[in-house]
């Protein structure tokens, strides 16, 4: 779970995230940039910020109560639970970074490189 939470922002940075490529691949570059901006502002950022906000109390409660595993050995659980808000916070920051890049591409301040290679299955 920790690898998924920490890897999500890296995946977004590399433009390897899951998308419906049927329509997106056939759009002109400016429209692709528009779709990315629309998706980031309306879906990615609100979802990640809300999930970060909602997962913080889960971590904080485990940390404040020193929550322990019920298994033999009783490992503490808060180090694992910190990956929820941390992962969503990193994904939010990467989303802001991608939004800034897309606006720069749209205004001509940056070269539009939206290369996406479909996975071979």
CSV table of N, CA and C in Angstrom, one decimal:
chain,number,residue,atom,x,y,z
A,1,UNK,N,0.8,-1.2,0.0
A,1,UNK,CA,0.0,0.0,0.0
A,1,UNK,C,0.9,1.3,0.0
A,2,UNK,N,2.0,1.2,0.8
A,2,UNK,CA,2.8,2.4,0.8
A,2,UNK,C,3.4,2.7,-0.5
A,3,UNK,N,3.8,1.7,-1.3
A,3,UNK,CA,4.4,1.9,-2.6
A,3,UNK,C,3.4,2.5,-3.6
A,4,UNK,N,2.1,2.1,-3.5
A,4,UNK,CA,1.1,2.6,-4.3
A,4,UNK,C,0.9,4.1,-4.0
A,5,UNK,N,0.8,4.4,-2.7
A,5,UNK,CA,0.5,5.8,-2.3
A,5,UNK,C,1.7,6.7,-2.7
A,6,UNK,N,2.9,6.3,-2.5
A,6,UNK,CA,4.0,7.1,-2.9
A,6,UNK,C,4.3,7.1,-4.4
A,7,UNK,N,4.0,6.0,-5.0
A,7,UNK,CA,4.2,5.9,-6.5
A,7,UNK,C,3.2,6.6,-7.3
A,8,UNK,N,2.0,7.0,-6.8
A,8,UNK,CA,1.0,7.6,-7.6
A,8,UNK,C,1.5,9.0,-8.1
A,9,UNK,N,2.1,9.7,-7.3
A,9,UNK,CA,2.6,11.1,-7.8
A,9,UNK,C,3.7,10.9,-8.8
A,10,UNK,N,4.6,9.9,-8.7
A,10,UNK,CA,5.6,9.7,-9.7
A,10,UNK,C,5.0,9.2,-11.0
A,11,UNK,N,3.9,8.4,-10.9
A,11,UNK,CA,3.2,8.0,-12.1
A,11,UNK,C,2.6,9.1,-12.8
A,12,UNK,N,2.0,10.0,-12.1
A,12,UNK,CA,1.4,11.2,-12.7
A,12,UNK,C,2.5,12.1,-13.4
A,13,UNK,N,3.6,12.2,-12.7
A,13,UNK,CA,4.7,13.0,-13.3
A,13,UNK,C,5.2,12.4,-14.6
A,14,UNK,N,5.3,11.1,-14.7
A,14,UNK,CA,5.7,10.5,-15.9
A,14,UNK,C,4.6,10.3,-17.0
A,15,UNK,N,3.4,10.8,-16.7
A,15,UNK,CA,2.3,10.8,-17.6
A,15,UNK,C,1.9,9.3,-18.0
A,16,UNK,N,2.0,8.4,-17.0
A,16,UNK,CA,1.7,7.0,-17.2
A,16,UNK,C,0.5,6.6,-16.4
A,17,UNK,N,-0.3,7.5,-15.9
A,17,UNK,CA,-1.5,7.2,-15.2
A,17,UNK,C,-2.6,6.6,-16.2
A,18,UNK,N,-3.6,6.0,-15.6
A,18,UNK,CA,-4.6,5.3,-16.4
A,18,UNK,C,-5.5,6.4,-16.9
A,19,UNK,N,-5.9,6.3,-18.2
A,19,UNK,CA,-6.8,7.2,-18.8
A,19,UNK,C,-7.6,6.5,-19.9
A,20,UNK,N,-8.7,7.0,-20.3
A,20,UNK,CA,-9.5,6.5,-21.4
A,20,UNK,C,-8.8,7.1,-22.7
A,21,UNK,N,-8.0,6.3,-23.3
A,21,UNK,CA,-7.2,6.8,-24.4
A,21,UNK,C,-7.9,6.8,-25.8
A,22,UNK,N,-9.1,6.2,-25.8
A,22,UNK,CA,-9.8,6.1,-27.1
A,22,UNK,C,-10.1,7.5,-27.7
A,23,UNK,N,-10.5,8.4,-26.9
A,23,UNK,CA,-10.8,9.8,-27.4
A,23,UNK,C,-9.6,10.7,-27.3
A,24,UNK,N,-8.9,10.6,-26.1
A,24,UNK,CA,-7.8,11.5,-25.8
A,24,UNK,C,-6.7,11.4,-26.9
A,25,UNK,N,-6.3,10.2,-27.4
A,25,UNK,CA,-5.2,10.1,-28.4
A,25,UNK,C,-5.6,10.7,-29.7
A,26,UNK,N,-6.8,10.8,-30.0
A,26,UNK,CA,-7.2,11.4,-31.3
A,26,UNK,C,-7.5,12.9,-31.3
A,27,UNK,N,-7.3,13.5,-30.1
A,27,UNK,CA,-7.5,14.9,-30.0
A,27,UNK,C,-6.2,15.7,-30.4
A,28,UNK,N,-6.4,16.9,-30.9
A,28,UNK,CA,-5.2,17.8,-31.2
A,28,UNK,C,-4.5,18.1,-29.8
A,29,UNK,N,-3.3,18.5,-29.9
A,29,UNK,CA,-2.5,18.8,-28.7
A,29,UNK,C,-3.2,19.8,-27.7
A,30,UNK,N,-3.7,20.9,-28.3
A,30,UNK,CA,-4.3,21.9,-27.5
A,30,UNK,C,-5.6,21.4,-26.8
A,31,UNK,N,-6.3,20.5,-27.4
A,31,UNK,CA,-7.5,19.9,-26.8
A,31,UNK,C,-7.0,18.9,-25.7
A,32,UNK,N,-6.0,18.2,-25.9
A,32,UNK,CA,-5.4,17.3,-24.9
A,32,UNK,C,-5.0,18.1,-23.6
A,33,UNK,N,-4.4,19.2,-23.8
A,33,UNK,CA,-4.0,20.1,-22.7
A,33,UNK,C,-5.3,20.6,-22.0
A,34,UNK,N,-6.3,20.9,-22.7
A,34,UNK,CA,-7.5,21.4,-22.1
A,34,UNK,C,-8.2,20.3,-21.3
A,35,UNK,N,-8.2,19.0,-21.8
A,35,UNK,CA,-8.7,17.9,-21.1
A,35,UNK,C,-8.0,17.7,-19.8
A,36,UNK,N,-6.6,17.8,-19.9
A,36,UNK,CA,-5.8,17.6,-18.7
A,36,UNK,C,-6.1,18.7,-17.7
A,37,UNK,N,-6.2,19.9,-18.1
A,37,UNK,CA,-6.5,21.0,-17.1
A,37,UNK,C,-7.9,20.8,-16.5
A,38,UNK,N,-8.9,20.5,-17.3
A,38,UNK,CA,-10.2,20.2,-16.8
A,38,UNK,C,-10.2,19.1,-15.8
A,39,UNK,N,-9.6,18.0,-16.2
A,39,UNK,CA,-9.6,16.8,-15.3
A,39,UNK,C,-8.8,17.1,-14.0
A,40,UNK,N,-7.7,17.8,-14.1
A,40,UNK,CA,-7.0,18.2,-12.9
A,40,UNK,C,-7.7,19.1,-11.9
A,41,UNK,N,-8.4,20.1,-12.5
A,41,UNK,CA,-9.1,21.1,-11.6
A,41,UNK,C,-10.4,20.5,-11.1
A,42,UNK,N,-11.1,19.8,-11.9
A,42,UNK,CA,-12.4,19.3,-11.5
A,42,UNK,C,-12.4,17.9,-10.7
A,43,UNK,N,-11.4,17.1,-11.0
A,43,UNK,CA,-11.4,15.7,-10.4
A,43,UNK,C,-10.2,15.5,-9.6
A,44,UNK,N,-9.0,15.6,-10.1
A,44,UNK,CA,-7.8,15.2,-9.4
A,44,UNK,C,-7.6,16.0,-8.1
A,45,UNK,N,-7.5,17.3,-8.2
A,45,UNK,CA,-7.2,18.1,-7.0
A,45,UNK,C,-8.3,18.0,-5.9
A,46,UNK,N,-9.6,18.2,-6.3
A,46,UNK,CA,-10.6,18.0,-5.2
A,46,UNK,C,-10.6,16.7,-4.5
A,47,UNK,N,-10.4,15.6,-5.3
A,47,UNK,CA,-10.4,14.3,-4.7
A,47,UNK,C,-9.2,14.1,-3.8
A,48,UNK,N,-8.0,14.4,-4.3
A,48,UNK,CA,-6.8,14.2,-3.4
A,48,UNK,C,-6.8,15.1,-2.2
A,49,UNK,N,-7.3,16.3,-2.3
A,49,UNK,CA,-7.3,17.2,-1.1
A,49,UNK,C,-8.3,16.7,-0.1
A,50,UNK,N,-9.5,16.3,-0.6
A,50,UNK,CA,-10.5,15.7,0.3
A,50,UNK,C,-10.0,14.4,1.0
A,51,UNK,N,-9.4,13.6,0.2
A,51,UNK,CA,-8.9,12.3,0.8
A,51,UNK,C,-7.7,12.5,1.8
A,52,UNK,N,-6.9,13.5,1.5
A,52,UNK,CA,-5.8,13.9,2.4
A,52,UNK,C,-6.4,14.4,3.7
A,53,UNK,N,-7.4,15.3,3.6
A,53,UNK,CA,-8.1,15.8,4.8
A,53,UNK,C,-8.8,14.7,5.6
A,54,UNK,N,-9.4,13.8,4.9
A,54,UNK,CA,-10.1,12.8,5.6
A,54,UNK,C,-9.2,11.7,6.2
A,55,UNK,N,-8.1,11.5,5.6
A,55,UNK,CA,-7.2,10.4,6.1
A,55,UNK,C,-6.3,10.9,7.2
A,56,UNK,N,-6.1,12.2,7.4
A,56,UNK,CA,-5.3,12.7,8.5
A,56,UNK,C,-5.8,12.3,9.9
A,57,UNK,N,-7.1,12.4,10.2
A,57,UNK,CA,-7.6,11.9,11.5
A,57,UNK,C,-7.3,10.4,11.7
A,58,UNK,N,-7.3,9.6,10.7
A,58,UNK,CA,-7.0,8.2,10.8
A,58,UNK,C,-5.6,8.0,11.3
A,59,UNK,N,-4.7,8.7,10.7
A,59,UNK,CA,-3.3,8.7,11.2
A,59,UNK,C,-3.1,9.3,12.6
A,60,UNK,N,-3.7,10.4,12.8
A,60,UNK,CA,-3.5,11.1,14.0
A,60,UNK,C,-4.1,10.3,15.2
A,61,UNK,N,-5.2,9.7,15.0
A,61,UNK,CA,-5.8,8.9,16.1
A,61,UNK,C,-4.9,7.7,16.4
A,62,UNK,N,-4.4,7.0,15.4
A,62,UNK,CA,-3.4,5.9,15.6
A,62,UNK,C,-2.2,6.4,16.3
A,63,UNK,N,-1.7,7.6,16.0
A,63,UNK,CA,-0.5,8.1,16.6
A,63,UNK,C,-0.7,8.5,18.0
A,64,UNK,N,-1.9,9.2,18.3
A,64,UNK,CA,-2.2,9.7,19.6
A,64,UNK,C,-2.5,8.6,20.6
A,65,UNK,N,-3.1,7.5,20.1
A,65,UNK,CA,-3.4,6.4,21.0
A,65,UNK,C,-2.4,5.3,21.0
A,66,UNK,N,-1.3,5.5,20.2
A,66,UNK,CA,-0.2,4.5,20.0
A,66,UNK,C,-0.9,3.1,19.7
A,67,UNK,N,-1.7,3.1,18.6
A,67,UNK,CA,-2.4,1.9,18.2
A,67,UNK,C,-1.4,0.8,17.9
A,68,UNK,N,-1.8,-0.4,18.4
A,68,UNK,CA,-0.9,-1.5,18.2
A,68,UNK,C,-1.7,-2.6,17.4
A,69,UNK,N,-0.9,-3.4,16.7
A,69,UNK,CA,-1.5,-4.6,16.0
A,69,UNK,C,-1.9,-5.6,17.1
A,70,UNK,N,-3.0,-6.3,16.8
A,70,UNK,CA,-3.5,-7.4,17.7
A,70,UNK,C,-2.7,-8.7,17.5
A,71,UNK,N,-1.8,-8.7,16.5
A,71,UNK,CA,-1.0,-10.0,16.3
A,71,UNK,C,0.1,-10.1,17.4
A,72,UNK,N,0.6,-11.3,17.4
A,72,UNK,CA,1.8,-11.5,18.3
A,72,UNK,C,2.9,-10.5,18.0
A,73,UNK,N,3.5,-9.9,18.9
A,73,UNK,CA,4.5,-8.9,18.7
A,73,UNK,C,4.0,-7.5,18.7
A,74,UNK,N,2.8,-7.3,18.4
A,74,UNK,CA,2.1,-6.0,18.5
A,74,UNK,C,2.9,-4.8,17.9
A,75,UNK,N,3.1,-4.8,16.6
A,75,UNK,CA,3.7,-3.6,16.0
A,75,UNK,C,2.8,-2.4,16.0
A,76,UNK,N,3.4,-1.3,16.1
A,76,UNK,CA,2.6,0.0,16.1
A,76,UNK,C,2.1,0.2,14.7
A,77,UNK,N,0.9,0.8,14.6
A,77,UNK,CA,0.3,1.0,13.3
A,77,UNK,C,0.5,2.4,12.7
A,78,UNK,N,0.8,3.4,13.5
A,78,UNK,CA,0.8,4.8,12.9
A,78,UNK,C,1.9,4.9,11.8
A,79,UNK,N,3.0,4.3,11.8
A,79,UNK,CA,4.0,4.5,10.7
A,79,UNK,C,3.4,4.0,9.3
A,80,UNK,N,2.5,3.0,9.3
A,80,UNK,CA,1.9,2.6,8.1
A,80,UNK,C,0.8,3.6,7.7
A,81,UNK,N,0.0,4.1,8.7
A,81,UNK,CA,-1.1,5.0,8.4
A,81,UNK,C,-0.7,6.4,7.9
A,82,UNK,N,0.5,6.7,8.2
A,82,UNK,CA,1.0,8.1,7.7
A,82,UNK,C,1.1,8.1,6.2
A,83,UNK,N,1.2,6.9,5.5
A,83,UNK,CA,1.3,6.9,4.1
A,83,UNK,C,0.0,7.4,3.4
A,84,UNK,N,-1.2,7.3,4.0
A,84,UNK,CA,-2.4,7.8,3.4
A,84,UNK,C,-2.4,9.3,3.2
A,85,UNK,N,-2.3,10.1,4.3
A,85,UNK,CA,-2.3,11.5,4.0
A,85,UNK,C,-1.0,12.0,3.3
A,86,UNK,N,0.1,11.3,3.5
A,86,UNK,CA,1.3,11.7,2.8
A,86,UNK,C,1.2,11.4,1.3
A,87,UNK,N,0.7,10.3,0.9
A,87,UNK,CA,0.5,9.9,-0.5
A,87,UNK,C,-0.4,10.9,-1.2
A,88,UNK,N,-1.6,11.2,-0.5
A,88,UNK,CA,-2.5,12.1,-1.2
A,88,UNK,C,-2.0,13.5,-1.2
A,89,UNK,N,-1.2,13.9,-0.2
A,89,UNK,CA,-0.6,15.3,-0.3
A,89,UNK,C,0.4,15.4,-1.4
A,90,UNK,N,1.3,14.3,-1.6
A,90,UNK,CA,2.2,14.3,-2.7
A,90,UNK,C,1.5,14.3,-4.0
A,91,UNK,N,0.4,13.6,-4.1
A,91,UNK,CA,-0.3,13.5,-5.4
A,91,UNK,C,-1.0,14.9,-5.7
A,92,UNK,N,-1.4,15.6,-4.6
A,92,UNK,CA,-2.0,16.9,-4.8
A,92,UNK,C,-0.9,17.9,-5.3
A,93,UNK,N,0.3,17.8,-4.7
A,93,UNK,CA,1.4,18.7,-5.1
A,93,UNK,C,1.8,18.4,-6.6
A,94,UNK,N,1.8,17.1,-6.9
A,94,UNK,CA,2.2,16.8,-8.3
A,94,UNK,C,1.1,17.3,-9.3
A,95,UNK,N,-0.2,17.2,-8.8
A,95,UNK,CA,-1.3,17.7,-9.6
A,95,UNK,C,-1.2,19.2,-9.9
A,96,UNK,N,-0.8,19.9,-8.9
A,96,UNK,CA,-0.6,21.4,-9.0
A,96,UNK,C,0.6,21.6,-10.0
A,97,UNK,N,1.7,20.8,-9.9
A,97,UNK,CA,2.8,20.9,-10.8
A,97,UNK,C,2.4,20.7,-12.3
A,98,UNK,N,1.6,19.6,-12.4
A,98,UNK,CA,1.1,19.3,-13.8
A,98,UNK,C,0.1,20.4,-14.3
A,99,UNK,N,-0.7,21.0,-13.5
A,99,UNK,CA,-1.6,22.0,-13.9
A,99,UNK,C,-0.7,23.3,-14.3
A,100,UNK,N,0.3,23.6,-13.6
A,100,UNK,CA,1.2,24.7,-14.0
A,100,UNK,C,1.8,24.4,-15.3
A,101,UNK,N,2.3,23.2,-15.5
A,101,UNK,CA,2.9,22.8,-16.8
A,101,UNK,C,1.9,22.9,-17.9
A,102,UNK,N,0.7,22.5,-17.7
A,102,UNK,CA,-0.3,22.5,-18.8
A,102,UNK,C,-0.7,23.9,-19.2
A,103,UNK,N,-0.8,24.8,-18.2
A,103,UNK,CA,-1.1,26.2,-18.5
A,103,UNK,C,0.1,26.8,-19.2
A,104,UNK,N,1.3,26.5,-18.9
A,104,UNK,CA,2.5,27.0,-19.6
A,104,UNK,C,2.5,26.5,-21.0
A,105,UNK,N,2.1,25.2,-21.2
A,105,UNK,CA,2.0,24.7,-22.6
A,105,UNK,C,0.9,25.4,-23.4
A,106,UNK,N,-0.2,25.7,-22.8
A,106,UNK,CA,-1.3,26.3,-23.4
A,106,UNK,C,-0.9,27.8,-23.8
A,107,UNK,N,-0.2,28.4,-23.0
A,107,UNK,CA,0.2,29.8,-23.3
A,107,UNK,C,1.4,30.0,-24.1
A,108,UNK,N,2.1,28.8,-24.4
A,108,UNK,CA,3.3,28.9,-25.3
A,108,UNK,C,4.6,29.1,-24.5
A,109,UNK,N,4.6,29.0,-23.2
A,109,UNK,CA,5.8,29.2,-22.4
A,109,UNK,C,6.6,27.9,-22.3
A,110,UNK,N,6.0,26.8,-22.7
A,110,UNK,CA,6.7,25.5,-22.6
A,110,UNK,C,6.3,24.7,-23.8
A,111,UNK,N,7.2,23.8,-24.2
A,111,UNK,CA,6.9,22.9,-25.4
A,111,UNK,C,6.0,21.8,-24.9
A,112,UNK,N,4.9,21.6,-25.7
A,112,UNK,CA,3.9,20.6,-25.3
A,112,UNK,C,4.5,19.2,-25.6
A,113,UNK,N,4.8,18.4,-24.6
A,113,UNK,CA,5.2,17.1,-24.8
A,113,UNK,C,4.3,16.2,-24.0
A,114,UNK,N,3.3,15.7,-24.6
A,114,UNK,CA,2.3,14.9,-24.0
A,114,UNK,C,2.4,13.4,-24.5
A,115,UNK,N,3.6,13.0,-24.8
A,115,UNK,CA,3.8,11.6,-25.3
A,115,UNK,C,3.3,10.6,-24.3
A,116,UNK,N,2.5,9.7,-24.8
A,116,UNK,CA,1.9,8.6,-24.0
A,116,UNK,C,2.0,7.4,-24.9
A,117,UNK,N,2.6,6.4,-24.3
A,117,UNK,CA,2.8,5.1,-25.1
A,117,UNK,C,1.8,4.1,-24.4
A,118,UNK,N,0.9,3.6,-25.3
A,118,UNK,CA,0.0,2.6,-24.7
A,118,UNK,C,0.7,1.3,-24.2
A,119,UNK,N,0.3,0.8,-23.1
A,119,UNK,CA,0.9,-0.4,-22.6
A,119,UNK,C,0.6,-1.6,-23.6
A,120,UNK,N,1.6,-2.4,-23.8
A,120,UNK,CA,1.4,-3.6,-24.6
A,120,UNK,C,0.8,-4.7,-23.8
A,121,UNK,N,-0.3,-5.2,-24.2
A,121,UNK,CA,-1.0,-6.2,-23.4
A,121,UNK,C,-1.3,-7.4,-24.3
